[in-house]
mmCIF file of C-alpha atoms in Angstrom:
data_model
loop_
_atom_site.group_PDB
_atom_site.id
_atom_site.type_symbol
_atom_site.label_atom_id
_atom_site.label_comp_id
_atom_site.label_asym_id
_atom_site.label_seq_id
_atom_site.Cartn_x
_atom_site.Cartn_y
_atom_site.Cartn_z
ATOM 1 C CA UNK A 1 -16.797 136.361 -241.655
ATOM 2 C CA UNK A 2 -18.700 135.287 -244.748
ATOM 3 C CA UNK A 3 -17.866 136.858 -248.085
ATOM 4 C CA UNK A 4 -20.138 136.926 -251.171
ATOM 5 C CA UNK A 5 -17.080 136.290 -253.370
ATOM 6 C CA UNK A 6 -15.529 133.408 -251.418
ATOM 7 C CA UNK A 7 -16.487 130.817 -254.037
ATOM 8 C CA UNK A 8 -14.864 132.705 -256.918
ATOM 9 C CA UNK A 9 -12.095 134.890 -255.492
ATOM 10 C CA UNK A 10 -8.765 133.162 -254.885
ATOM 11 C CA UNK A 11 -7.615 135.532 -252.136
ATOM 12 C CA UNK A 12 -9.088 133.734 -249.098
ATOM 13 C CA UNK A 13 -9.352 130.024 -249.966
ATOM 14 C CA UNK A 14 -10.031 128.971 -246.347
ATOM 15 C CA UNK A 15 -12.839 131.455 -245.636
ATOM 16 C CA UNK A 16 -15.573 128.817 -245.742
ATOM 17 C CA UNK A 17 -14.151 127.260 -242.569
ATOM 18 C CA UNK A 18 -15.500 128.009 -239.108
ATOM 19 C CA UNK A 19 -13.043 130.183 -237.194
ATOM 20 C CA UNK A 20 -12.108 127.491 -234.667
ATOM 21 C CA UNK A 21 -11.518 124.938 -237.423
ATOM 22 C CA UNK A 22 -9.471 127.469 -239.376
ATOM 23 C CA UNK A 23 -7.235 128.299 -236.421
ATOM 24 C CA UNK A 24 -6.783 124.656 -235.526
ATOM 25 C CA UNK A 25 -5.738 123.895 -239.123
ATOM 26 C CA UNK A 26 -3.155 126.694 -239.100
ATOM 27 C CA UNK A 27 -1.736 125.459 -235.781
ATOM 28 C CA UNK A 28 -1.500 121.920 -237.166
ATOM 29 C CA UNK A 29 0.396 123.231 -240.213
ATOM 30 C CA UNK A 30 2.761 125.089 -237.917
ATOM 31 C CA UNK A 31 3.319 121.967 -235.800
ATOM 32 C CA UNK A 32 4.124 120.003 -238.959
ATOM 33 C CA UNK A 33 6.693 122.658 -239.861
ATOM 34 C CA UNK A 34 8.290 122.346 -236.418
ATOM 35 C CA UNK A 35 8.620 118.566 -236.829
ATOM 36 C CA UNK A 36 10.506 119.044 -240.112
ATOM 37 C CA UNK A 37 13.338 120.858 -238.350
ATOM 38 C CA UNK A 38 16.488 119.026 -237.201
ATOM 39 C CA UNK A 39 15.909 119.622 -233.512
ATOM 40 C CA UNK A 40 14.067 117.106 -231.330
ATOM 41 C CA UNK A 41 12.359 119.585 -229.024
ATOM 42 C CA UNK A 42 11.343 123.140 -229.951
ATOM 43 C CA UNK A 43 9.420 125.431 -227.680
ATOM 44 C CA UNK A 44 6.454 127.052 -229.402
ATOM 45 C CA UNK A 45 5.252 130.492 -228.408
ATOM 46 C CA UNK A 46 1.569 131.362 -228.182
ATOM 47 C CA UNK A 47 0.303 131.760 -231.773
ATOM 48 C CA UNK A 48 -0.873 135.200 -232.847
ATOM 49 C CA UNK A 49 -4.046 135.448 -234.932
ATOM 50 C CA UNK A 50 -4.828 138.808 -236.535
ATOM 51 C CA UNK A 51 -8.495 139.777 -236.797
ATOM 52 C CA UNK A 52 -10.336 139.794 -240.109
ATOM 53 C CA UNK A 53 -10.716 143.112 -241.923
ATOM 54 C CA UNK A 54 -7.196 144.285 -241.028
ATOM 55 C CA UNK A 55 -5.397 144.119 -244.385
ATOM 56 C CA UNK A 56 -4.047 147.617 -245.038
ATOM 57 C CA UNK A 57 -2.734 146.993 -248.537
ATOM 58 C CA UNK A 58 -4.308 145.499 -251.634
ATOM 59 C CA UNK A 59 -2.965 144.717 -255.098
ATOM 60 C CA UNK A 60 -5.939 144.624 -257.441
ATOM 61 C CA UNK A 61 -6.040 143.977 -261.162
ATOM 62 C CA UNK A 62 -8.288 145.846 -263.578
ATOM 63 C CA UNK A 63 -9.289 145.423 -267.208
ATOM 64 C CA UNK A 64 -11.692 147.265 -269.492
ATOM 65 C CA UNK A 65 -13.419 144.912 -271.888
ATOM 66 C CA UNK A 66 -16.663 145.097 -273.853
ATOM 67 C CA UNK A 67 -17.536 148.401 -272.266
ATOM 68 C CA UNK A 68 -17.232 147.091 -268.711
ATOM 69 C CA UNK A 69 -14.587 147.481 -266.030
ATOM 70 C CA UNK A 70 -13.500 144.456 -264.016
ATOM 71 C CA UNK A 71 -11.667 145.325 -260.790
ATOM 72 C CA UNK A 72 -10.649 142.801 -258.192
ATOM 73 C CA UNK A 73 -8.429 139.827 -257.400
ATOM 74 C CA UNK A 74 -7.658 136.723 -259.429
ATOM 75 C CA UNK A 75 -10.234 133.966 -259.358
ATOM 76 C CA UNK A 76 -9.215 130.684 -257.747
ATOM 77 C CA UNK A 77 -6.385 128.992 -259.667
ATOM 78 C CA UNK A 78 -6.613 131.284 -262.696
ATOM 79 C CA UNK A 79 -5.621 134.699 -264.025
ATOM 80 C CA UNK A 80 -9.234 135.774 -264.547
ATOM 81 C CA UNK A 81 -10.391 138.719 -262.472
ATOM 82 C CA UNK A 82 -13.109 138.292 -259.846
ATOM 83 C CA UNK A 83 -14.929 141.616 -260.041
ATOM 84 C CA UNK A 84 -15.530 142.774 -256.460
ATOM 85 C CA UNK A 85 -17.232 145.781 -254.915
ATOM 86 C CA UNK A 86 -16.075 145.202 -251.348
ATOM 87 C CA UNK A 87 -13.495 142.963 -249.636
ATOM 88 C CA UNK A 88 -14.056 141.809 -246.059
ATOM 89 C CA UNK A 89 -10.323 141.161 -245.609
ATOM 90 C CA UNK A 90 -9.431 144.834 -246.187
ATOM 91 C CA UNK A 91 -9.630 147.759 -243.805
ATOM 92 C CA UNK A 92 -12.691 149.997 -243.766
ATOM 93 C CA UNK A 93 -10.524 152.839 -245.083
ATOM 94 C CA UNK A 94 -9.690 150.995 -248.303
ATOM 95 C CA UNK A 95 -13.215 149.669 -248.778
ATOM 96 C CA UNK A 96 -14.668 153.166 -248.445
ATOM 97 C CA UNK A 97 -12.766 154.453 -251.482
ATOM 98 C CA UNK A 98 -13.247 151.407 -253.744
ATOM 99 C CA UNK A 99 -16.379 152.853 -255.429
ATOM 100 C CA UNK A 100 -14.472 156.061 -256.232
ATOM 101 C CA UNK A 101 -11.490 154.055 -257.487
ATOM 102 C CA UNK A 102 -13.819 152.070 -259.743
ATOM 103 C CA UNK A 103 -15.368 155.251 -261.194
ATOM 104 C CA UNK A 104 -11.914 156.738 -261.731
ATOM 105 C CA UNK A 105 -10.653 153.655 -263.586
ATOM 106 C CA UNK A 106 -13.713 153.592 -265.830
ATOM 107 C CA UNK A 107 -12.950 157.141 -266.941
ATOM 108 C CA UNK A 108 -9.215 156.413 -267.128
ATOM 109 C CA UNK A 109 -9.713 153.457 -269.491
ATOM 110 C CA UNK A 110 -12.012 155.501 -271.728
ATOM 111 C CA UNK A 111 -9.355 158.125 -272.485
ATOM 112 C CA UNK A 112 -8.097 157.811 -276.050
ATOM 113 C CA UNK A 113 -4.619 158.922 -277.101
ATOM 114 C CA UNK A 114 -3.819 159.808 -280.707
ATOM 115 C CA UNK A 115 -0.460 158.338 -281.660
ATOM 116 C CA UNK A 116 1.564 157.794 -284.805
ATOM 117 C CA UNK A 117 2.579 154.152 -285.160
ATOM 118 C CA UNK A 118 4.430 153.029 -288.298
ATOM 119 C CA UNK A 119 3.347 156.180 -290.184
ATOM 120 C CA UNK A 120 -0.288 155.569 -289.275
ATOM 121 C CA UNK A 121 -2.295 157.756 -286.916
ATOM 122 C CA UNK A 122 -4.154 155.527 -284.478
ATOM 123 C CA UNK A 123 -6.081 155.899 -281.258
ATOM 124 C CA UNK A 124 -4.926 153.905 -278.253
ATOM 125 C CA UNK A 125 -6.076 153.524 -274.682
ATOM 126 C CA UNK A 126 -4.727 152.063 -271.431
ATOM 127 C CA UNK A 127 -7.253 149.344 -270.710
ATOM 128 C CA UNK A 128 -5.620 147.125 -268.088
ATOM 129 C CA UNK A 129 -3.103 147.125 -265.276
ATOM 130 C CA UNK A 130 -2.841 146.872 -261.521
ATOM 131 C CA UNK A 131 -3.675 149.288 -258.753
ATOM 132 C CA UNK A 132 -2.023 149.090 -255.336
ATOM 133 C CA UNK A 133 -3.901 150.618 -252.433
ATOM 134 C CA UNK A 134 -2.096 151.179 -249.137
ATOM 135 C CA UNK A 135 -3.657 152.628 -246.033
ATOM 136 C CA UNK A 136 -0.958 154.732 -244.401
ATOM 137 C CA UNK A 137 -1.591 156.276 -240.992
ATOM 138 C CA UNK A 138 -2.512 159.611 -242.592
ATOM 139 C CA UNK A 139 -4.487 158.492 -245.656
ATOM 140 C CA UNK A 140 -4.629 156.258 -248.717
ATOM 141 C CA UNK A 141 -1.592 155.901 -250.986
ATOM 142 C CA UNK A 142 -2.288 154.684 -254.533
ATOM 143 C CA UNK A 143 0.119 153.262 -257.101
ATOM 144 C CA UNK A 144 -1.189 152.624 -260.606
ATOM 145 C CA UNK A 145 0.893 150.119 -262.589
ATOM 146 C CA UNK A 146 0.323 150.271 -266.338
ATOM 147 C CA UNK A 147 1.948 149.573 -269.678
ATOM 148 C CA UNK A 148 2.149 152.731 -271.736
ATOM 149 C CA UNK A 149 2.607 156.442 -271.211
ATOM 150 C CA UNK A 150 0.255 158.911 -269.609
ATOM 151 C CA UNK A 151 -1.341 161.624 -271.701
ATOM 152 C CA UNK A 152 -2.333 165.063 -270.457
ATOM 153 C CA UNK A 153 -5.939 163.913 -270.014
ATOM 154 C CA UNK A 154 -4.782 161.022 -267.837
ATOM 155 C CA UNK A 155 -2.842 163.394 -265.603
ATOM 156 C CA UNK A 156 -5.739 165.817 -265.340
ATOM 157 C CA UNK A 157 -8.088 162.981 -264.410
ATOM 158 C CA UNK A 158 -5.682 161.685 -261.743
ATOM 159 C CA UNK A 159 -5.466 165.169 -260.251
ATOM 160 C CA UNK A 160 -9.267 165.576 -260.239
ATOM 161 C CA UNK A 161 -9.705 162.135 -258.667
ATOM 162 C CA UNK A 162 -7.206 162.838 -255.881
ATOM 163 C CA UNK A 163 -8.727 166.240 -255.123
ATOM 164 C CA UNK A 164 -12.242 164.795 -254.985
ATOM 165 C CA UNK A 165 -11.202 162.085 -252.479
ATOM 166 C CA UNK A 166 -10.057 163.642 -249.204
ATOM 167 C CA UNK A 167 -8.667 160.313 -247.961
ATOM 168 C CA UNK A 168 -6.398 159.880 -250.996
ATOM 169 C CA UNK A 169 -3.102 161.623 -250.209
ATOM 170 C CA UNK A 170 -0.863 160.418 -253.046
ATOM 171 C CA UNK A 171 -1.263 158.913 -256.499
ATOM 172 C CA UNK A 172 1.761 157.550 -258.365
ATOM 173 C CA UNK A 173 2.067 155.822 -261.715
ATOM 174 C CA UNK A 174 4.737 153.375 -262.778
ATOM 175 C CA UNK A 175 5.798 150.449 -264.854
ATOM 176 C CA UNK A 176 6.613 147.115 -263.265
ATOM 177 C CA UNK A 177 10.079 147.005 -261.659
ATOM 178 C CA UNK A 178 10.624 150.720 -262.373
ATOM 179 C CA UNK A 179 10.669 153.751 -260.101
ATOM 180 C CA UNK A 180 7.182 155.194 -259.864
ATOM 181 C CA UNK A 181 6.365 158.781 -260.824
ATOM 182 C CA UNK A 182 4.368 160.725 -258.257
ATOM 183 C CA UNK A 183 1.575 162.544 -260.080
ATOM 184 C CA UNK A 184 -0.232 163.995 -257.039
ATOM 185 C CA UNK A 185 1.046 164.246 -253.474
ATOM 186 C CA UNK A 186 -0.999 166.221 -250.960
ATOM 187 C CA UNK A 187 1.181 165.111 -248.048
ATOM 188 C CA UNK A 188 3.825 162.420 -247.710
ATOM 189 C CA UNK A 189 2.311 159.120 -246.542
ATOM 190 C CA UNK A 190 3.706 157.713 -243.324
ATOM 191 C CA UNK A 191 3.209 154.876 -240.886
ATOM 192 C CA UNK A 192 4.112 155.000 -237.221
ATOM 193 C CA UNK A 193 6.712 152.522 -235.996
ATOM 194 C CA UNK A 194 7.934 152.612 -232.406
ATOM 195 C CA UNK A 195 6.501 156.108 -232.018
ATOM 196 C CA UNK A 196 8.290 157.403 -235.137
ATOM 197 C CA UNK A 197 6.622 158.733 -238.272
ATOM 198 C CA UNK A 198 8.213 156.673 -241.039
ATOM 199 C CA UNK A 199 7.858 157.929 -244.616
ATOM 200 C CA UNK A 200 6.949 155.238 -247.140
ATOM 201 C CA UNK A 201 7.840 155.225 -250.860
ATOM 202 C CA UNK A 202 5.124 154.543 -253.433
ATOM 203 C CA UNK A 203 4.338 150.843 -253.698
ATOM 204 C CA UNK A 204 6.781 149.833 -250.982
ATOM 205 C CA UNK A 205 6.376 146.543 -249.156
ATOM 206 C CA UNK A 206 4.670 146.804 -245.769
ATOM 207 C CA UNK A 207 3.463 144.115 -243.429
ATOM 208 C CA UNK A 208 -0.120 143.288 -244.512
ATOM 209 C CA UNK A 209 -1.660 144.594 -241.296
ATOM 210 C CA UNK A 210 -0.706 146.990 -238.541
ATOM 211 C CA UNK A 211 -1.643 144.402 -235.921
ATOM 212 C CA UNK A 212 0.584 141.815 -237.605
ATOM 213 C CA UNK A 213 3.440 144.297 -237.814
ATOM 214 C CA UNK A 214 3.142 145.048 -234.099
ATOM 215 C CA UNK A 215 3.095 141.331 -233.291
ATOM 216 C CA UNK A 216 6.282 140.720 -235.293
ATOM 217 C CA UNK A 217 8.013 143.705 -233.675
ATOM 218 C CA UNK A 218 6.974 142.492 -230.218
ATOM 219 C CA UNK A 219 8.430 139.042 -230.854
ATOM 220 C CA UNK A 220 11.701 140.407 -232.266
ATOM 221 C CA UNK A 221 12.142 142.648 -229.220
ATOM 222 C CA UNK A 222 11.264 139.776 -226.900
ATOM 223 C CA UNK A 223 13.835 137.519 -228.540
ATOM 224 C CA UNK A 224 16.563 140.159 -228.617
ATOM 225 C CA UNK A 225 15.841 140.589 -224.913
ATOM 226 C CA UNK A 226 18.726 141.987 -222.876
ATOM 227 C CA UNK A 227 21.223 141.478 -225.675
ATOM 228 C CA UNK A 228 22.574 144.820 -226.836
ATOM 229 C CA UNK A 229 25.402 146.259 -228.905
ATOM 230 C CA UNK A 230 25.847 145.950 -232.666
ATOM 231 C CA UNK A 231 22.718 144.489 -234.264
ATOM 232 C CA UNK A 232 22.185 143.794 -237.968
ATOM 233 C CA UNK A 233 18.725 144.263 -239.503
ATOM 234 C CA UNK A 234 18.985 142.403 -242.809
ATOM 235 C CA UNK A 235 16.391 142.795 -245.578
ATOM 236 C CA UNK A 236 15.340 145.786 -243.472
ATOM 237 C CA UNK A 237 12.645 147.271 -245.737
ATOM 238 C CA UNK A 238 11.322 150.546 -244.346
ATOM 239 C CA UNK A 239 12.956 149.839 -240.991
ATOM 240 C CA UNK A 240 10.193 147.859 -239.297
ATOM 241 C CA UNK A 241 12.647 146.386 -236.791
ATOM 242 C CA UNK A 242 15.415 148.997 -236.945
ATOM 243 C CA UNK A 243 13.371 151.740 -235.303
ATOM 244 C CA UNK A 244 12.249 149.754 -232.236
ATOM 245 C CA UNK A 245 15.716 148.217 -231.844
ATOM 246 C CA UNK A 246 17.286 151.688 -232.035
ATOM 247 C CA UNK A 247 15.081 152.851 -229.142
ATOM 248 C CA UNK A 248 17.725 151.244 -226.907
ATOM 249 C CA UNK A 249 20.559 153.796 -227.026
ATOM 250 C CA UNK A 250 23.047 151.000 -226.291
ATOM 251 C CA UNK A 251 22.289 149.467 -229.696
ATOM 252 C CA UNK A 252 23.981 150.355 -232.964
ATOM 253 C CA UNK A 253 21.807 149.155 -235.843
ATOM 254 C CA UNK A 254 23.134 148.337 -239.309
ATOM 255 C CA UNK A 255 20.133 148.207 -241.660
ATOM 256 C CA UNK A 256 20.751 146.486 -245.009
ATOM 257 C CA UNK A 257 18.559 146.217 -248.102
ATOM 258 C CA UNK A 258 18.979 146.323 -251.877
ATOM 259 C CA UNK A 259 16.432 148.994 -252.897
ATOM 260 C CA UNK A 260 18.005 152.405 -253.438
ATOM 261 C CA UNK A 261 14.627 154.134 -253.520
ATOM 262 C CA UNK A 262 13.428 152.497 -250.328
ATOM 263 C CA UNK A 263 16.682 153.190 -248.487
ATOM 264 C CA UNK A 264 16.647 156.800 -249.651
ATOM 265 C CA UNK A 265 13.287 157.252 -247.925
ATOM 266 C CA UNK A 266 14.622 155.415 -244.869
ATOM 267 C CA UNK A 267 17.653 157.706 -244.773
ATOM 268 C CA UNK A 268 15.508 160.832 -245.073
ATOM 269 C CA UNK A 269 13.404 159.689 -242.139
ATOM 270 C CA UNK A 270 16.280 158.888 -239.778
ATOM 271 C CA UNK A 271 17.956 162.188 -240.691
ATOM 272 C CA UNK A 272 14.735 164.107 -239.992
ATOM 273 C CA UNK A 273 14.348 162.275 -236.687
ATOM 274 C CA UNK A 274 18.054 162.723 -235.898
ATOM 275 C CA UNK A 275 18.569 159.081 -234.979
ATOM 276 C CA UNK A 276 22.332 158.596 -234.590
ATOM 277 C CA UNK A 277 22.402 154.834 -233.994
ATOM 278 C CA UNK A 278 21.057 153.545 -237.326
ATOM 279 C CA UNK A 279 23.467 153.061 -240.232
ATOM 280 C CA UNK A 280 22.014 152.249 -243.655
ATOM 281 C CA UNK A 281 23.826 150.012 -246.154
ATOM 282 C CA UNK A 282 22.643 149.249 -249.682
ATOM 283 C CA UNK A 283 23.521 145.698 -250.661
ATOM 284 C CA UNK A 284 21.970 142.781 -252.522
ATOM 285 C CA UNK A 285 22.172 140.125 -249.811
ATOM 286 C CA UNK A 286 21.290 137.331 -252.233
ATOM 287 C CA UNK A 287 24.371 138.005 -254.345
ATOM 288 C CA UNK A 288 26.631 139.708 -251.816
ATOM 289 C CA UNK A 289 25.768 138.611 -248.267
ATOM 290 C CA UNK A 290 27.636 140.139 -245.359
ATOM 291 C CA UNK A 291 30.920 138.274 -244.940
ATOM 292 C CA UNK A 292 32.886 137.222 -241.856
ATOM 293 C CA UNK A 293 34.669 140.542 -241.469
ATOM 294 C CA UNK A 294 31.352 142.420 -241.595
ATOM 295 C CA UNK A 295 29.507 140.027 -239.282
ATOM 296 C CA UNK A 296 31.977 139.328 -236.493
ATOM 297 C CA UNK A 297 31.146 142.374 -234.358
ATOM 298 C CA UNK A 298 27.400 141.798 -234.256
ATOM 299 C CA UNK A 299 25.878 140.442 -231.063
ATOM 300 C CA UNK A 300 22.587 139.743 -232.832
ATOM 301 C CA UNK A 301 21.320 139.453 -236.400
ATOM 302 C CA UNK A 302 17.685 139.948 -237.381
ATOM 303 C CA UNK A 303 16.655 138.912 -240.880
ATOM 304 C CA UNK A 304 13.305 139.090 -242.665
ATOM 305 C CA UNK A 305 13.939 137.938 -246.244
ATOM 306 C CA UNK A 306 11.506 137.625 -249.149
ATOM 307 C CA UNK A 307 10.004 134.204 -249.844
ATOM 308 C CA UNK A 308 13.298 133.007 -251.336
ATOM 309 C CA UNK A 309 14.816 132.877 -247.848
ATOM 310 C CA UNK A 310 18.302 133.825 -246.677
ATOM 311 C CA UNK A 311 20.386 130.805 -247.713
ATOM 312 C CA UNK A 312 23.492 132.704 -248.851
ATOM 313 C CA UNK A 313 23.547 134.894 -245.752
ATOM 314 C CA UNK A 314 22.998 131.926 -243.458
ATOM 315 C CA UNK A 315 25.888 130.115 -245.135
ATOM 316 C CA UNK A 316 28.186 133.034 -244.322
ATOM 317 C CA UNK A 317 27.102 132.995 -240.689
ATOM 318 C CA UNK A 318 27.550 129.273 -240.091
ATOM 319 C CA UNK A 319 31.004 129.294 -241.703
ATOM 320 C CA UNK A 320 32.299 131.837 -239.175
ATOM 321 C CA UNK A 321 34.559 130.758 -236.299
ATOM 322 C CA UNK A 322 32.386 129.904 -233.289
ATOM 323 C CA UNK A 323 33.775 132.710 -231.159
ATOM 324 C CA UNK A 324 32.909 135.312 -233.833
ATOM 325 C CA UNK A 325 29.379 134.172 -234.531
ATOM 326 C CA UNK A 326 26.525 136.415 -233.355
ATOM 327 C CA UNK A 327 25.058 135.314 -230.028
ATOM 328 C CA UNK A 328 21.537 135.401 -231.428
ATOM 329 C CA UNK A 329 19.840 135.068 -234.791
ATOM 330 C CA UNK A 330 16.208 136.193 -234.970
ATOM 331 C CA UNK A 331 14.600 134.911 -238.154
ATOM 332 C CA UNK A 332 11.330 136.309 -239.480
ATOM 333 C CA UNK A 333 9.871 134.280 -242.325
ATOM 334 C CA UNK A 334 6.824 134.272 -244.599
ATOM 335 C CA UNK A 335 7.775 131.005 -246.316
ATOM 336 C CA UNK A 336 7.899 127.801 -244.221
ATOM 337 C CA UNK A 337 9.771 125.867 -246.916
ATOM 338 C CA UNK A 338 12.754 128.211 -247.175
ATOM 339 C CA UNK A 339 12.687 128.717 -243.411
ATOM 340 C CA UNK A 340 13.202 124.984 -242.864
ATOM 341 C CA UNK A 341 16.319 125.097 -245.046
ATOM 342 C CA UNK A 342 17.681 128.172 -243.256
ATOM 343 C CA UNK A 343 16.845 126.731 -239.820
ATOM 344 C CA UNK A 344 18.494 123.379 -240.482
ATOM 345 C CA UNK A 345 21.614 125.102 -241.816
ATOM 346 C CA UNK A 346 21.844 127.224 -238.654
ATOM 347 C CA UNK A 347 21.338 124.156 -236.453
ATOM 348 C CA UNK A 348 24.071 122.269 -238.339
ATOM 349 C CA UNK A 349 26.233 125.368 -237.885
ATOM 350 C CA UNK A 350 26.103 125.438 -234.097
ATOM 351 C CA UNK A 351 22.796 127.136 -233.264
ATOM 352 C CA UNK A 352 19.617 125.858 -231.651
ATOM 353 C CA UNK A 353 16.069 127.167 -231.698
ATOM 354 C CA UNK A 354 15.096 128.520 -228.298
ATOM 355 C CA UNK A 355 11.540 129.377 -229.336
ATOM 356 C CA UNK A 356 9.485 129.959 -232.445
ATOM 357 C CA UNK A 357 6.066 131.561 -232.793
ATOM 358 C CA UNK A 358 3.465 131.629 -235.548
ATOM 359 C CA UNK A 359 1.935 134.957 -236.599
ATOM 360 C CA UNK A 360 -1.142 134.541 -238.794
ATOM 361 C CA UNK A 361 -1.882 137.858 -240.477
ATOM 362 C CA UNK A 362 -2.914 136.434 -243.865
ATOM 363 C CA UNK A 363 -6.411 135.732 -242.600
ATOM 364 C CA UNK A 364 -8.122 132.750 -244.287
ATOM 365 C CA UNK A 365 -5.189 132.345 -246.680
ATOM 366 C CA UNK A 366 -2.860 129.361 -246.872
ATOM 367 C CA UNK A 367 0.058 131.381 -245.543
ATOM 368 C CA UNK A 368 1.432 132.281 -242.160
ATOM 369 C CA UNK A 369 4.515 133.990 -240.825
ATOM 370 C CA UNK A 370 6.786 133.096 -237.965
ATOM 371 C CA UNK A 371 9.526 134.459 -235.775
ATOM 372 C CA UNK A 372 12.254 132.174 -234.420
ATOM 373 C CA UNK A 373 15.059 132.758 -231.948
ATOM 374 C CA UNK A 374 18.340 130.925 -232.567
ATOM 375 C CA UNK A 375 21.072 130.978 -229.919
ATOM 376 C CA UNK A 376 24.524 129.461 -229.960
ATOM 377 C CA UNK A 377 24.408 125.982 -228.455
ATOM 378 C CA UNK A 378 25.332 125.946 -224.793
ATOM 379 C CA UNK A 379 24.822 129.686 -224.249
ATOM 380 C CA UNK A 380 22.318 131.077 -221.757
ATOM 381 C CA UNK A 381 19.208 132.623 -223.269
ATOM 382 C CA UNK A 382 18.536 136.168 -222.066
ATOM 383 C CA UNK A 383 15.431 136.843 -224.134
ATOM 384 C CA UNK A 384 13.020 136.725 -221.220
#
């Protein structure tokens, strides 16, 4: 799909390609990744391509300068903002509220606060920041990231904006790397995973699209197959894989992540749903990966790390005695480079890749995700 901003916006650098050429290029990149792995033959699953216009979350920058608001994404290879009115990569739900968001930010940036700085009374304003828009299943969740404190007029404006937009169900404000403050919450935003209504914290990471999320879940379940018992869901996030894995009552899921706020929401959800077979553990897996004593009872381990990969956790797994190692490792990755390192370490440590599949949900971007099944060498695969 053509975009009027494709020559200036850096979000979709491959959009000028014809669809067939684009898909062929992505498949060639994936094949090149496969050849970089220390295994002579690797079965590739059918690639999954998500349709355009499916992105359910957007992180947009804004700045007020010379009496004009710029709202959009960074221009290609720079930090300048490409001012956009509409984005063809985003869902209709997000695009519908962009004009109202723009009007709100114009008023927001025009609010002046009177402050005393170094014994001088001055007027200040919040004139730049980021706004994160997430389409939950029951409405739009907004997180405004700024530098500076809100005044009463800011809060009143946020309330008026939320009330005037029926689709907006929550507006939160925060500083980078800090817990966000919810200013308005009409209802708690949720997404549905495996038939469960999962509450989501403000600004939390979600898979970019619902279709992509479903594809990843489908592949994880396929690769877990008939294997059951104790399963670890590492870097679990909101529980994208924990909930569908827990649908099998024979499974006991240990979900591990580092974010206290995220896990608190996860815990509230599983308590409300009365799910007895999910245990939540807060742990920084980069610094303190699960060790041999914690890993030896798991039949399968699923991990979906950030772009940095799971090197420390993989090292712990491969150093285990062979008889204690999990039967299966299912790796989900958004970074081919760190995946290669993790994959080669697992192969050197006694595993082999049974199958790996590309999932392309970053449409017309230079990124793709993948899911790979590792099994202990010489063991029968029961994923089918």
